[in-house]
PDB file of C-alpha atoms in Angstrom:
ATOM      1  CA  UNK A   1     125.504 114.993 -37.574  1.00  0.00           C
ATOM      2  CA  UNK A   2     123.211 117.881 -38.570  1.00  0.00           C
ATOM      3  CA  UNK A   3     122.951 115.944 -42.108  1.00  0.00           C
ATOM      4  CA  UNK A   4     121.647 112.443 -40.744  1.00  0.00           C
ATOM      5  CA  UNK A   5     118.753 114.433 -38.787  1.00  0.00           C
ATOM      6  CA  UNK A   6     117.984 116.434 -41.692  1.00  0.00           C
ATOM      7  CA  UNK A   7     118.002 113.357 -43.682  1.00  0.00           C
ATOM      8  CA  UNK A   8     116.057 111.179 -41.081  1.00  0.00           C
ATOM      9  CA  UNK A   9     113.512 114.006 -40.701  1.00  0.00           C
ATOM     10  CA  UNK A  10     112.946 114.555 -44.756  1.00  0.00           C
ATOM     11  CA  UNK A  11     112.217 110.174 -44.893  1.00  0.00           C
ATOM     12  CA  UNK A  12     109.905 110.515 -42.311  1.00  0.00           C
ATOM     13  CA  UNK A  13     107.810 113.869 -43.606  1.00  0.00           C
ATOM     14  CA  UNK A  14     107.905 111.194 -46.717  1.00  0.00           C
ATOM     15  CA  UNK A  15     106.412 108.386 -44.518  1.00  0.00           C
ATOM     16  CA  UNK A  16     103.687 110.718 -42.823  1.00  0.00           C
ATOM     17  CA  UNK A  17     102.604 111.759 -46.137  1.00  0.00           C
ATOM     18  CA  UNK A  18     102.064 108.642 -47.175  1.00  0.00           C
ATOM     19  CA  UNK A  19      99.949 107.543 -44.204  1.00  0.00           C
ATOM     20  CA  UNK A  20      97.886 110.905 -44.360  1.00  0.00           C
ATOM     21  CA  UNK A  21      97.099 110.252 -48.248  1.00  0.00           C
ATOM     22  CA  UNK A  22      96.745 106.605 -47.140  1.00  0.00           C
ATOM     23  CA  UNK A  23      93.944 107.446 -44.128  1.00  0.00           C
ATOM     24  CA  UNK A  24      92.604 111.060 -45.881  1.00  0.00           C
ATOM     25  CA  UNK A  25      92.937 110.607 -49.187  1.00  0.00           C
ATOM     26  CA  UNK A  26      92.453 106.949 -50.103  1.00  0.00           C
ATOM     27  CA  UNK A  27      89.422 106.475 -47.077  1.00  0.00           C
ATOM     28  CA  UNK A  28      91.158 103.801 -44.639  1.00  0.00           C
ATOM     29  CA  UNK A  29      90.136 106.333 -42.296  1.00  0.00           C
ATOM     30  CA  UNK A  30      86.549 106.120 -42.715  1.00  0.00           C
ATOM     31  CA  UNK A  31      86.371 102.070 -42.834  1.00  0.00           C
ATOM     32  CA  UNK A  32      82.703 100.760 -41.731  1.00  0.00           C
ATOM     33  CA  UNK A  33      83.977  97.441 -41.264  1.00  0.00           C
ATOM     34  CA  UNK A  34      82.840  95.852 -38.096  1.00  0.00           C
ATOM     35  CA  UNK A  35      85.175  92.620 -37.876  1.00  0.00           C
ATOM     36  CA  UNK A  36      89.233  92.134 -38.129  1.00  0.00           C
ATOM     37  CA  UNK A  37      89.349  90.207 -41.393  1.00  0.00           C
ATOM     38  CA  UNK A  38      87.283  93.125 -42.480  1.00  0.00           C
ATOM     39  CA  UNK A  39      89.440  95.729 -41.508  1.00  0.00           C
ATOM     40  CA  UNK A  40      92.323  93.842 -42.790  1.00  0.00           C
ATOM     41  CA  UNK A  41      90.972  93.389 -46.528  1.00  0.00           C
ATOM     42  CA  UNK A  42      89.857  97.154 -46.365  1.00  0.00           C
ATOM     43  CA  UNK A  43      93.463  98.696 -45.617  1.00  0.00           C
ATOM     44  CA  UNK A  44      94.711  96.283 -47.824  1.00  0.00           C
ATOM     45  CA  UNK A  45      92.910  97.430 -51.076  1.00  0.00           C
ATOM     46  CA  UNK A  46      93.298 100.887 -49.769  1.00  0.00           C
ATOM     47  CA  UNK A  47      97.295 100.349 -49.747  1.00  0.00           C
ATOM     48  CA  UNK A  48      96.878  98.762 -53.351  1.00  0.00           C
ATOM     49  CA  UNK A  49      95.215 101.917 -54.533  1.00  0.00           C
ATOM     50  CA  UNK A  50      98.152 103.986 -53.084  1.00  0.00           C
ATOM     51  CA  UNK A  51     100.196 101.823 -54.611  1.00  0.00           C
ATOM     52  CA  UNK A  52      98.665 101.757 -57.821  1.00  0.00           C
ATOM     53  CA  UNK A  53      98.420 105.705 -58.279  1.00  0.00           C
ATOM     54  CA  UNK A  54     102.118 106.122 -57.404  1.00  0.00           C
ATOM     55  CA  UNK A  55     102.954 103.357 -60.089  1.00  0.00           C
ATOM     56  CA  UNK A  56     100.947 105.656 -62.449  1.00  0.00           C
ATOM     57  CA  UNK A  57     102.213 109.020 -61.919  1.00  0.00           C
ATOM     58  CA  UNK A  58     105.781 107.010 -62.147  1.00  0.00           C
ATOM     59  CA  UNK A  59     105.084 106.158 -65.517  1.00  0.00           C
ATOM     60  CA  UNK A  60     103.478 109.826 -66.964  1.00  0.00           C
ATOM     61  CA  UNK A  61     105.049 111.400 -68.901  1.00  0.00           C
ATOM     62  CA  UNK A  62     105.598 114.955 -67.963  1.00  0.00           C
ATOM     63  CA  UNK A  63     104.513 115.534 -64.204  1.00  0.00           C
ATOM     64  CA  UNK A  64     100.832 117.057 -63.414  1.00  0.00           C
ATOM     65  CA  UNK A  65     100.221 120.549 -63.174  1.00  0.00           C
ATOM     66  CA  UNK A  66      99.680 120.917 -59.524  1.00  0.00           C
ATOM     67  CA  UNK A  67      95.777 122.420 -58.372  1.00  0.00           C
ATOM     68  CA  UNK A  68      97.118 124.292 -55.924  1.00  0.00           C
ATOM     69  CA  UNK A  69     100.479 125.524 -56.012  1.00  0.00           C
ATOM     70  CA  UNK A  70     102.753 126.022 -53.420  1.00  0.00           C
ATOM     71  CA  UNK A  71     105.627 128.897 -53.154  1.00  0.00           C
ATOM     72  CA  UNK A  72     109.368 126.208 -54.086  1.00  0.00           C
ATOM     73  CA  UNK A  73     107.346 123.095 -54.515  1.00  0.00           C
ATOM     74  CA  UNK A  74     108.188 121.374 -57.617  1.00  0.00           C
ATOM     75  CA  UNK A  75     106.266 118.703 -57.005  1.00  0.00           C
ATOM     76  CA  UNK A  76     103.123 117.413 -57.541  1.00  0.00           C
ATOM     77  CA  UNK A  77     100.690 115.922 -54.820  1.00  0.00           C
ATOM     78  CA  UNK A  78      98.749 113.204 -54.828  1.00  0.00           C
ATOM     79  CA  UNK A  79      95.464 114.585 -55.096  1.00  0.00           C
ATOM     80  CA  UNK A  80      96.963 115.678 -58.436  1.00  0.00           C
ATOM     81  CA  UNK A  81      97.411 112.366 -59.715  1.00  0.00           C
ATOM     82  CA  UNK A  82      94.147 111.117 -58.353  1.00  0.00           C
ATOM     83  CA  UNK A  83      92.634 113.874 -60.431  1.00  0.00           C
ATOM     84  CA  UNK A  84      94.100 112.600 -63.437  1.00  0.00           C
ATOM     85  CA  UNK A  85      93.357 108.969 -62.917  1.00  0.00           C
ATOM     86  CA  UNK A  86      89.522 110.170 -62.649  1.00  0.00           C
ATOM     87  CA  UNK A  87      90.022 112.389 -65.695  1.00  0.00           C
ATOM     88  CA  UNK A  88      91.161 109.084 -67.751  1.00  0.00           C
ATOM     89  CA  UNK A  89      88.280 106.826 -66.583  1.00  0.00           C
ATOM     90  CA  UNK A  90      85.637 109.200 -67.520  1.00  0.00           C
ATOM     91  CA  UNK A  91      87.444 109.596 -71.507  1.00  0.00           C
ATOM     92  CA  UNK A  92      85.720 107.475 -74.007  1.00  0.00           C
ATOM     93  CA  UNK A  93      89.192 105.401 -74.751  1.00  0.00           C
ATOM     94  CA  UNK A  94      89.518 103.983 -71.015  1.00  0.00           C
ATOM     95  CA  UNK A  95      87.419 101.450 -72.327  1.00  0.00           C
ATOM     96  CA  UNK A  96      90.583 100.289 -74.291  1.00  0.00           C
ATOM     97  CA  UNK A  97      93.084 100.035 -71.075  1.00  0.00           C
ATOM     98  CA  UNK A  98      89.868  98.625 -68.603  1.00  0.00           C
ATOM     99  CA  UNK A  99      87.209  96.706 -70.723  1.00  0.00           C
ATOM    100  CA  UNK A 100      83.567  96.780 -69.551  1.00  0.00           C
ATOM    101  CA  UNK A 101      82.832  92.757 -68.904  1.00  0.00           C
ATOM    102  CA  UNK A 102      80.113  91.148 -71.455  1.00  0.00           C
ATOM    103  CA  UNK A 103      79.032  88.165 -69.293  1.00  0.00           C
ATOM    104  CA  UNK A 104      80.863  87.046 -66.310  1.00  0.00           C
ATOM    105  CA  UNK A 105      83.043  89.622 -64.118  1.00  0.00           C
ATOM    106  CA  UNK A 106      84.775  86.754 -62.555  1.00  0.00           C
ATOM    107  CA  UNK A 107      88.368  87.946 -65.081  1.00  0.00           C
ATOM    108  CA  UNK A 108      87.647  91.527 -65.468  1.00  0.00           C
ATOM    109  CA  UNK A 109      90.430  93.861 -63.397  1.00  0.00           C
ATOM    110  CA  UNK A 110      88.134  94.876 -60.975  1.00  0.00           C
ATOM    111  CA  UNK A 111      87.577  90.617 -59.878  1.00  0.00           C
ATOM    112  CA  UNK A 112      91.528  90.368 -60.417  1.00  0.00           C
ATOM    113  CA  UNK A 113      92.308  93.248 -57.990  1.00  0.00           C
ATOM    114  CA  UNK A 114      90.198  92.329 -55.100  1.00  0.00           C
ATOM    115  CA  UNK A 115      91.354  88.752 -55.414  1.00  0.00           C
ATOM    116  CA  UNK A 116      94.513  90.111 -55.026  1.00  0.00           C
ATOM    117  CA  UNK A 117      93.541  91.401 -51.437  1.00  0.00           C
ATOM    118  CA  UNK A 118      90.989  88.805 -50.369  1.00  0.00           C
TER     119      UNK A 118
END
């Protein structure tokens, strides 16, 4: 039916967005990695990322103001939320939510995450 297509075609504008933000905005794209294990690891933390800022904008609050607006979008983009993300790292308080390591990084989140995709 004229439904299902419009329905099939609106989940897979969803799915090319995410592989654009995944190759544009993210950097998968622009990998220098010269062997497979390489390239593996690298889209791996680069799908983590994606993941990651998603699970944040979930959880805000009120949804971002949008940098560039767009005529019947209510939405926000990603760019939007990666904007915020760097907006929070650079306040004094990120400290609190991602403490700088005194001595050893081998617990800090950084050395958790890319264990995670080693």
């Amino acid at each position: 039916s004229v439904a299902q297509i419009i329905e099939y075609y609106g989940a897979r504008w969803k799915i090319e967005s995410g592989f654009k933000e995944l190759k544009q905005d993210i950097g998968s794209q622009k990998s220098q990695c010269r062997n497979a294990q390489a390239v593996t690891n690298h889209l791996n933390f680069c799908m983590m990322a994606t993941t990651l800022t998603w699970m944040y904008a979930d959880r805000l609050k009120t949804n971002p103001e949008r940098r560039h607006k767009v005529k019947g979008r209510t939405g926000f983009a990603f760019s939007d939320v990666r904007r915020i993300i760097a907006e929070a790292a650079l306040d004094p308080d990120f400290e609190r939510v991602c403490p700088k390591y005194s001595s050893s990084p081998v617990n800090s989140v950084v050395a958790v995450l890319l264990r995670m995709v080693a």
